[in-house]
mmCIF file of C-alpha atoms and ligand atoms in Angstrom:
data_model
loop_
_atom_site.group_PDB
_atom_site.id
_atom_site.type_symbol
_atom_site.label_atom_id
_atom_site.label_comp_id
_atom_site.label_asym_id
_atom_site.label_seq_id
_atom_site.Cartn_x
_atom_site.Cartn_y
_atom_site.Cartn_z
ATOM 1 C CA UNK A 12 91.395 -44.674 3.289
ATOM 2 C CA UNK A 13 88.224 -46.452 4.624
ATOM 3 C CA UNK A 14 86.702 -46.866 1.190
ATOM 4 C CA UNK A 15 89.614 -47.679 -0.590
ATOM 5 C CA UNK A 16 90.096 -51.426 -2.178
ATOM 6 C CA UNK A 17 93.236 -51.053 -0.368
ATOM 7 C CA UNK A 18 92.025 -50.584 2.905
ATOM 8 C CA UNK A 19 89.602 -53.541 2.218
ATOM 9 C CA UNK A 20 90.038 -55.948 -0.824
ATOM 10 C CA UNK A 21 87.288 -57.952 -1.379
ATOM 11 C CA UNK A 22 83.878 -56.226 -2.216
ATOM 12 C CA UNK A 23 81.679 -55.016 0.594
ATOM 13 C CA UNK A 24 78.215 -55.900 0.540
ATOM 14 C CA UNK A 25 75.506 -53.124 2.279
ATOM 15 C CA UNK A 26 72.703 -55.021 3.598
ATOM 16 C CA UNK A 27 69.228 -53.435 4.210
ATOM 17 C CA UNK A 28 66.374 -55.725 5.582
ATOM 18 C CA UNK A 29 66.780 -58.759 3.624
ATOM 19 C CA UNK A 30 68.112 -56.671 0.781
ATOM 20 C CA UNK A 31 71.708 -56.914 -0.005
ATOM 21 C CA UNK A 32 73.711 -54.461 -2.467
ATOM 22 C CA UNK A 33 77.066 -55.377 -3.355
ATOM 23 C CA UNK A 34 75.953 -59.221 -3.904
ATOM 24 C CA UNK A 35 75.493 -61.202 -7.022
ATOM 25 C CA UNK A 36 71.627 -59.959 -7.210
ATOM 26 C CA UNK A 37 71.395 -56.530 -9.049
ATOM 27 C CA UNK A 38 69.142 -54.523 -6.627
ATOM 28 C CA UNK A 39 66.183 -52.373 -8.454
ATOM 29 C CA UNK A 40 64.795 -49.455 -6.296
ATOM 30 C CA UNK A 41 61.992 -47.567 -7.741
ATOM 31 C CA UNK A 42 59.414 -45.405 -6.871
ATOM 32 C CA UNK A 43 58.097 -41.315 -7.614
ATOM 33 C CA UNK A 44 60.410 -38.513 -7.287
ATOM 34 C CA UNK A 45 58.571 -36.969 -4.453
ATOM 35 C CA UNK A 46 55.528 -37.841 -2.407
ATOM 36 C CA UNK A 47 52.731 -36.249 -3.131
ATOM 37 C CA UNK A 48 49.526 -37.700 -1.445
ATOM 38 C CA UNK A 49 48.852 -40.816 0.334
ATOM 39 C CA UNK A 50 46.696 -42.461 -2.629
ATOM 40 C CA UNK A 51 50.357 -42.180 -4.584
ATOM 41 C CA UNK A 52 52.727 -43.301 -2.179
ATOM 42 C CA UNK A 53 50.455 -46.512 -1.094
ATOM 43 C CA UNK A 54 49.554 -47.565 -5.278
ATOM 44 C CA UNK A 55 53.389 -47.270 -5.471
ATOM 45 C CA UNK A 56 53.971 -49.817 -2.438
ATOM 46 C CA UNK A 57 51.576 -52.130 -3.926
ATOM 47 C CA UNK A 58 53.199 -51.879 -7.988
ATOM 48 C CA UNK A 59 56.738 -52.814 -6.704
ATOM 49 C CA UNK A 60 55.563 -55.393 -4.066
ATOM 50 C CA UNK A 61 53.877 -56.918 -6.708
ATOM 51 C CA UNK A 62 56.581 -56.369 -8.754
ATOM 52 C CA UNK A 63 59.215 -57.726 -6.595
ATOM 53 C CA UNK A 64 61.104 -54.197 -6.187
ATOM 54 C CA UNK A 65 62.140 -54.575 -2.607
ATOM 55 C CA UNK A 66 62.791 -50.971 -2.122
ATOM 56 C CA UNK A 67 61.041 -47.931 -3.016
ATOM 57 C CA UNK A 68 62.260 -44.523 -3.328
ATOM 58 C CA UNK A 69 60.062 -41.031 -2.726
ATOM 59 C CA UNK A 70 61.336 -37.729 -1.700
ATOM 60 C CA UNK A 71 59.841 -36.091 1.517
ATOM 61 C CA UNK A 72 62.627 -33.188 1.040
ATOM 62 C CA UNK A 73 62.776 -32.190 -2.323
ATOM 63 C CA UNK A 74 65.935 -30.186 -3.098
ATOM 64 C CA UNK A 75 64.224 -28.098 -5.874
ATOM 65 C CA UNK A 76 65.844 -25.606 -8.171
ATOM 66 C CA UNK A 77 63.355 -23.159 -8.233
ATOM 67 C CA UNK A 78 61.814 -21.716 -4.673
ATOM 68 C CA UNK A 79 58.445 -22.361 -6.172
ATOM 69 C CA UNK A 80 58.222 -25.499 -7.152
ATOM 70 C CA UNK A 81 57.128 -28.251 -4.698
ATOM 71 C CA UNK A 82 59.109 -29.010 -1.904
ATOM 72 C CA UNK A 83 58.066 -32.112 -0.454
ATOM 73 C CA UNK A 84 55.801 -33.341 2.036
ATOM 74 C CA UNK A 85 58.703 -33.531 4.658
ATOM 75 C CA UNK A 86 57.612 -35.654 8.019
ATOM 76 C CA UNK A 87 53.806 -36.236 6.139
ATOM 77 C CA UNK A 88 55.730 -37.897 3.925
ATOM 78 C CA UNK A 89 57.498 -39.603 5.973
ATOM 79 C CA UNK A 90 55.136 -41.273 7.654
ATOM 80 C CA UNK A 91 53.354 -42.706 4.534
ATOM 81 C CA UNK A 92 55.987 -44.191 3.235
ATOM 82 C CA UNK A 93 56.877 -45.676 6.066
ATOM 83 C CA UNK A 94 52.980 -46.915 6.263
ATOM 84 C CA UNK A 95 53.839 -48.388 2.925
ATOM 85 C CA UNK A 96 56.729 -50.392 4.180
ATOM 86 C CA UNK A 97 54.384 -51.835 6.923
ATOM 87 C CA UNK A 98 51.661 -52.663 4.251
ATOM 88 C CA UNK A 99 53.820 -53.690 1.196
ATOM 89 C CA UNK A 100 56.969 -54.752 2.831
ATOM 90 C CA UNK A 101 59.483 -52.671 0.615
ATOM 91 C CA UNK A 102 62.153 -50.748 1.925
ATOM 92 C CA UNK A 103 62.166 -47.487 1.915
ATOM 93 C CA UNK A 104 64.678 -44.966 0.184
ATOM 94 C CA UNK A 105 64.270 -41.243 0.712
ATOM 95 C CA UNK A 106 66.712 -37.823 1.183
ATOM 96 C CA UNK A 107 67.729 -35.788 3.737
ATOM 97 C CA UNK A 108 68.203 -32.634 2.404
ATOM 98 C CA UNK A 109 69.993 -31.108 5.842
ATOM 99 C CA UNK A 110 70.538 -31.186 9.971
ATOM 100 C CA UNK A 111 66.870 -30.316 10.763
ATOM 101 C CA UNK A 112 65.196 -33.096 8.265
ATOM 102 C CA UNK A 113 67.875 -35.692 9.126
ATOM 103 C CA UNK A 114 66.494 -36.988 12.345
ATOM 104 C CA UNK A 115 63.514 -37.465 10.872
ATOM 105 C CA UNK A 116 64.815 -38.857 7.884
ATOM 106 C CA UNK A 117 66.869 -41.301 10.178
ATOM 107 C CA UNK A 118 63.841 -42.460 12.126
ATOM 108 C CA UNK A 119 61.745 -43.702 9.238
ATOM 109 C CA UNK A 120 64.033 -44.312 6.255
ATOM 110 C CA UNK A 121 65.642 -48.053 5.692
ATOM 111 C CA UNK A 122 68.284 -45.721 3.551
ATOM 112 C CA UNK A 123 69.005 -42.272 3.753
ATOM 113 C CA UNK A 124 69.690 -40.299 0.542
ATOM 114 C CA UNK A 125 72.213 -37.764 0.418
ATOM 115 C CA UNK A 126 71.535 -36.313 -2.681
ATOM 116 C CA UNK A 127 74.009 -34.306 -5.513
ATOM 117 C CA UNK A 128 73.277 -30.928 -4.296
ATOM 118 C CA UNK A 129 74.393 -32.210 -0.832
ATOM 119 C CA UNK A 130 77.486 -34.576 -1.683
ATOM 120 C CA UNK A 131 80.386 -31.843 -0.377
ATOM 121 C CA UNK A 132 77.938 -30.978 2.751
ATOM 122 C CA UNK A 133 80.732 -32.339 4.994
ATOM 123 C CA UNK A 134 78.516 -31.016 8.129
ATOM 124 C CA UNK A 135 75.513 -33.222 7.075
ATOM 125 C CA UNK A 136 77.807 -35.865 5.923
ATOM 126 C CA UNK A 137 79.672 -36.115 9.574
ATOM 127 C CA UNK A 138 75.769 -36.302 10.551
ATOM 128 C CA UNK A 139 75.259 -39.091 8.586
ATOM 129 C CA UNK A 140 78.361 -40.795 9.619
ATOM 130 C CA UNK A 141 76.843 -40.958 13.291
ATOM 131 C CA UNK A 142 73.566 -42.120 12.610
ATOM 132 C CA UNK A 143 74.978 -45.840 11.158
ATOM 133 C CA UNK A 144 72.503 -46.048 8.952
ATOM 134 C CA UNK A 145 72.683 -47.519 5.280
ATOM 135 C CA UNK A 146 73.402 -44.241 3.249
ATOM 136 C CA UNK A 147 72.499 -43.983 -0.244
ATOM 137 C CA UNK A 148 75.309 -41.229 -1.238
ATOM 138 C CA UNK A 149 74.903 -39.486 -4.686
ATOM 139 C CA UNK A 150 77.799 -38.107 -6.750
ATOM 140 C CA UNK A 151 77.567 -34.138 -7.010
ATOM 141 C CA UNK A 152 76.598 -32.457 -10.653
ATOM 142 C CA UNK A 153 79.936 -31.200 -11.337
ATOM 143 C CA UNK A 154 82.381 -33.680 -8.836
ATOM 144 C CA UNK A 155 85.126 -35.834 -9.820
ATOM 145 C CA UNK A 156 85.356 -39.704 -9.032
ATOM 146 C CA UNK A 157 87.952 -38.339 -6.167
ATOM 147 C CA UNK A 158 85.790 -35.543 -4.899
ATOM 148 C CA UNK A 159 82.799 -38.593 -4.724
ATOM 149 C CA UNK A 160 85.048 -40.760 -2.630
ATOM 150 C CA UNK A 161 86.548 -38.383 -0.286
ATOM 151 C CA UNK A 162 82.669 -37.190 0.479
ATOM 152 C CA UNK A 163 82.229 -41.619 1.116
ATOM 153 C CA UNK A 164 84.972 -41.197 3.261
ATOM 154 C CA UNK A 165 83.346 -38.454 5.674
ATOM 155 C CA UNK A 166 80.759 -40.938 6.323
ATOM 156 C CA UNK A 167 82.906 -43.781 6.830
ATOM 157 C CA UNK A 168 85.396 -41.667 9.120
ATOM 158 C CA UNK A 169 82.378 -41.218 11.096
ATOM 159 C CA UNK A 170 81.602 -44.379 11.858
ATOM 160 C CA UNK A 171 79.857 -45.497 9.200
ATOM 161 C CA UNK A 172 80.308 -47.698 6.150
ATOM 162 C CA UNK A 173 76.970 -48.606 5.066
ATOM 163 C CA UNK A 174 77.352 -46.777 1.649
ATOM 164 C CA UNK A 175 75.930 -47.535 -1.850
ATOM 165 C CA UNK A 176 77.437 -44.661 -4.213
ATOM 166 C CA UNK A 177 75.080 -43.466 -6.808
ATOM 167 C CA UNK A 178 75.786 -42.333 -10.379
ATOM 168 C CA UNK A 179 73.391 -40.110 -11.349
ATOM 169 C CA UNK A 180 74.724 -38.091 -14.098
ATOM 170 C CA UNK A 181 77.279 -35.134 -14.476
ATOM 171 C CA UNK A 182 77.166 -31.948 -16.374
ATOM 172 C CA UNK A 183 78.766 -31.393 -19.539
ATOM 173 C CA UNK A 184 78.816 -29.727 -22.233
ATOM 174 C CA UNK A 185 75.835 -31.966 -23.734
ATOM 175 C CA UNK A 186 72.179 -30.048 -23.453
ATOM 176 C CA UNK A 187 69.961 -32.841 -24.646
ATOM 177 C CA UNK A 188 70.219 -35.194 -21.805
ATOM 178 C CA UNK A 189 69.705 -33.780 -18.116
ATOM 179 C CA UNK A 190 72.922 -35.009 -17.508
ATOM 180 C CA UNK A 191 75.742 -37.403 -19.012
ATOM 181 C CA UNK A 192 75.739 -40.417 -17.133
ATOM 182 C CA UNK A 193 78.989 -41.632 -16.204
ATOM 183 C CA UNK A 194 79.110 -45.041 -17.156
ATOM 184 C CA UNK A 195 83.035 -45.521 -16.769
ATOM 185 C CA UNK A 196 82.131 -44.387 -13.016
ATOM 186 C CA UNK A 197 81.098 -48.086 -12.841
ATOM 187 C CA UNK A 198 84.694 -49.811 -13.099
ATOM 188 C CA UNK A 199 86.443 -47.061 -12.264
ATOM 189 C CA UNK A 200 84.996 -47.088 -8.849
ATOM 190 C CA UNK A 201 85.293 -51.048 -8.185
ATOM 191 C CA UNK A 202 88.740 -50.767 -8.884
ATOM 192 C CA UNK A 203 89.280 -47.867 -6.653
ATOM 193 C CA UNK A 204 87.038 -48.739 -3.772
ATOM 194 C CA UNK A 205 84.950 -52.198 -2.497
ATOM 195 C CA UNK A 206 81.905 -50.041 -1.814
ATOM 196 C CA UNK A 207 78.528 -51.111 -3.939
ATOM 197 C CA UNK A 208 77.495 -48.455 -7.109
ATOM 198 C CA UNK A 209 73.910 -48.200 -8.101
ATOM 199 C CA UNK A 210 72.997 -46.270 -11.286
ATOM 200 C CA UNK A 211 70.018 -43.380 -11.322
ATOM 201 C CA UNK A 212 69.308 -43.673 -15.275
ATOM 202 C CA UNK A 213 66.465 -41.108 -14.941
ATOM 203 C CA UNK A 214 68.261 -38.081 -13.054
ATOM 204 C CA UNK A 215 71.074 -38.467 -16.031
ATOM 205 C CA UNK A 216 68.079 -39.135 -18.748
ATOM 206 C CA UNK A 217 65.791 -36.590 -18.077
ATOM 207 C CA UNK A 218 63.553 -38.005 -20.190
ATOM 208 C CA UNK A 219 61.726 -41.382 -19.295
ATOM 209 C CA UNK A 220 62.067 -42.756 -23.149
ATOM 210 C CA UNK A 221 66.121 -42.998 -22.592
ATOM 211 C CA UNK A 222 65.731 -44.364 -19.058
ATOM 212 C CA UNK A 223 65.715 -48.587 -20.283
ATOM 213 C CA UNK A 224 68.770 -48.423 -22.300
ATOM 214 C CA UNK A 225 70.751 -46.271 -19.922
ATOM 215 C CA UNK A 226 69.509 -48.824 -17.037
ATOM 216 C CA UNK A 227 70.424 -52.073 -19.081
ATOM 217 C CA UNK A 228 74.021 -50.491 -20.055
ATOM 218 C CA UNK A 229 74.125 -50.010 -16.391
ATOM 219 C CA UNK A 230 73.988 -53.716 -15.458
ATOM 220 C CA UNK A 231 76.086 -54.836 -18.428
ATOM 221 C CA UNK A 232 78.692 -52.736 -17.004
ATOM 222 C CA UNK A 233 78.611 -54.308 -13.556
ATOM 223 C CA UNK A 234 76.448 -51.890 -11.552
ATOM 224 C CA UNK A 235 74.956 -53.351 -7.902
ATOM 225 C CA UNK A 236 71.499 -51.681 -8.601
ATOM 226 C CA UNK A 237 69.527 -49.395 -9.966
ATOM 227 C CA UNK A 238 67.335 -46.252 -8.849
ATOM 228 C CA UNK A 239 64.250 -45.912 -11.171
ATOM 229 C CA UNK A 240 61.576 -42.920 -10.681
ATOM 230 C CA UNK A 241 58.237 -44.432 -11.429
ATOM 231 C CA UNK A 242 54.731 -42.824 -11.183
ATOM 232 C CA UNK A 243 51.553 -44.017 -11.302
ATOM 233 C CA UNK A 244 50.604 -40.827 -13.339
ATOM 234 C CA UNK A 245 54.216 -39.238 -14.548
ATOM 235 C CA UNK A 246 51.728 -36.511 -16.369
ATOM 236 C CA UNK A 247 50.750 -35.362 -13.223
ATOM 237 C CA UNK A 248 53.901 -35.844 -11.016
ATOM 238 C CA UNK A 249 54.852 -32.739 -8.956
ATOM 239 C CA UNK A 250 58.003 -33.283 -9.538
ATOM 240 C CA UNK A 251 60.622 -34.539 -12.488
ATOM 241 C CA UNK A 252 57.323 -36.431 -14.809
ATOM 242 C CA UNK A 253 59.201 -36.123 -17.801
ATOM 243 C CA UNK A 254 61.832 -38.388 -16.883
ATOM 244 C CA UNK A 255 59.238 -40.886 -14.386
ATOM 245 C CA UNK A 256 58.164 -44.581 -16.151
ATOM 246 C CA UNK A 257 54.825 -45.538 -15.808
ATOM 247 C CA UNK A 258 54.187 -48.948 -14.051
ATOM 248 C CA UNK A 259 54.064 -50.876 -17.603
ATOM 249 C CA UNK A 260 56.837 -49.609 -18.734
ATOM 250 C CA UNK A 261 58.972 -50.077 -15.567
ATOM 251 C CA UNK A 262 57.611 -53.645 -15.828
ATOM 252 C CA UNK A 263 58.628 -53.647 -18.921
ATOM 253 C CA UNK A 264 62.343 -52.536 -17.581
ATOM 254 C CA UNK A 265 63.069 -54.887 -14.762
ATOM 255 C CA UNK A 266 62.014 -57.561 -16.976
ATOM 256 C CA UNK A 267 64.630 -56.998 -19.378
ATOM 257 C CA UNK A 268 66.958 -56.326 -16.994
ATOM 258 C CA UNK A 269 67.207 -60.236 -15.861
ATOM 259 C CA UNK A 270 68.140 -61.460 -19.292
ATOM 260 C CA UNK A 271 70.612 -58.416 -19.540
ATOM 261 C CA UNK A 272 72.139 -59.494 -16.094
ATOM 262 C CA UNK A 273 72.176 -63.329 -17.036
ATOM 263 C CA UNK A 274 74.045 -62.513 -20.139
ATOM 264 C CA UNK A 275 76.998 -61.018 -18.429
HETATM 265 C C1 LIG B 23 66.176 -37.274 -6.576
HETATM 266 O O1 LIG B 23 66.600 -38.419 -6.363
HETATM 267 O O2 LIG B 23 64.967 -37.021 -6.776
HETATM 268 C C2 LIG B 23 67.159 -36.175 -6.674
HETATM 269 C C3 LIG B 23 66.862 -34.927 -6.322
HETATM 270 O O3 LIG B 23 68.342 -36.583 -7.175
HETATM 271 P P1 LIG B 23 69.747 -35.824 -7.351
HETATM 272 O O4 LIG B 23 70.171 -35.421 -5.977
HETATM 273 O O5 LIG B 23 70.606 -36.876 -7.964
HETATM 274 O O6 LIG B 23 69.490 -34.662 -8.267
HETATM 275 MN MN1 LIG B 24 63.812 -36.537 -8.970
#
């Protein structure tokens, strides 16, 4: 198989911009859970430029459980954060939550999100494939480590093997955490395949208080990078504020994460 360390040995590195996953650098992506108004999206940009996070996340497409809820600013949203990119420099991180919103997504995204709901979307995966862009693929709620790397593997048979897996949590039996992060996902993976993992601490979390530690055991267990939601008001986020940092505290975060990374 494409992905598999068989196929290809040594570890492949995805490279975005100047941004390189898979490399000795652990790679911090951060940013809202959706995009909500152009005053958030551009005081984002400006936090993680001047925090040296060279990506930024924000859904335009929000897959959201309930009808009602907020879902997404969709080619609005688009366009501002790809307005931040211009002004800020970051790259840009954001989902494509099917056929119709993929072009779009594809036009203005540096990586395109396929998110948990959508991992076995083999349709929207083959779409993916084609496009040959760097694809940020997230493991389903309920899928196994095979079921995650046979859904790489669309992409790759494609055409395309530009893919950073993401951890994000699974669900089990546990009710006080969103989800149960996988952490064993980390090696497990890198023995199986040479593609980079990136950890989602605040999708397993739930709650922003358990977000640091689950992000530091990340790196200590070899992750690539990291994707952090961050508001600049999680109290008023439209969309998953309970488990969003603030700016201080995701300060606070990538700071420890250096002297968690040198120690290992
Ligand atoms: C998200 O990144 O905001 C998201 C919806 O994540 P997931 O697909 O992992 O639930
Ligand atoms: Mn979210």
């Amino acid at each position: 198989k494409l992905v598999s360390r068989e196929f290809h040995p040594e570890d492949s590195v995805v490279k975005v911009g100047s941004v390189v996953f898979g490399g000795p650098q652990v790679v911090v992506m951060a940013g809202p859970c959706a995009v909500e108004s152009r005053e958030q999206v551009m005081a984002s940009g400006e936090f993680m430029q001047q925090l040296g996070v060279p990506v930024m996340r924000g859904g335009a497409y929000k897959p959201r459980t309930s009808p009602y809820s907020f879902q997404g600013m969709g080619v609005d949203g688009l366009k501002l954060l790809a307005e931040a990119r211009e002004r800020f420099g970051v790259m840009i991180v954001t989902e494509a939550v099917d056929h119709g919103s993929l072009h779009h997504v594809a036009e203005y995204a540096d990586i395109i999100q396929i998110g948990a709901r959508n991992m076995q979307n083999f349709e929207l995966l083959k779409a993916v494939g084609q496009t040959g862009k760097p694809v940020l693929l997230k493991r389903g709620l309920s899928a196994t480590i095979d079921e995650w790397l046979m859904a790489a593997e669309y992409i790759a048979a494609h055409g395309n093997l530009n893919i950073i897996l993401c951890e994000r949590g699974i669900r089990t039996y546990e009710t006080k955490t969103r989800n149960t992060l996988d952490i064993s996902a980390i090696p497990v993976v890198k023995q199986l395949s040479h593609l980079p993992v990136v950890i989602d601490p605040s999708h397993a979390a739930g709650t922003w208080q358990w977000v640091a530690p689950l992000a530091r055991a990340a790196v200590a267990a070899g992750a690539d990078g990291l994707i952090i939601e961050a508001h600049p008001n999680p109290a008023e986020a439209l969309s998953d504020g309970p488990q969003s940092l603030n700016f201080p505290h995701l300060e606070e975060l990538v700071g420890s994460l250096r002297k968690v990374a040198d120690a290992v």
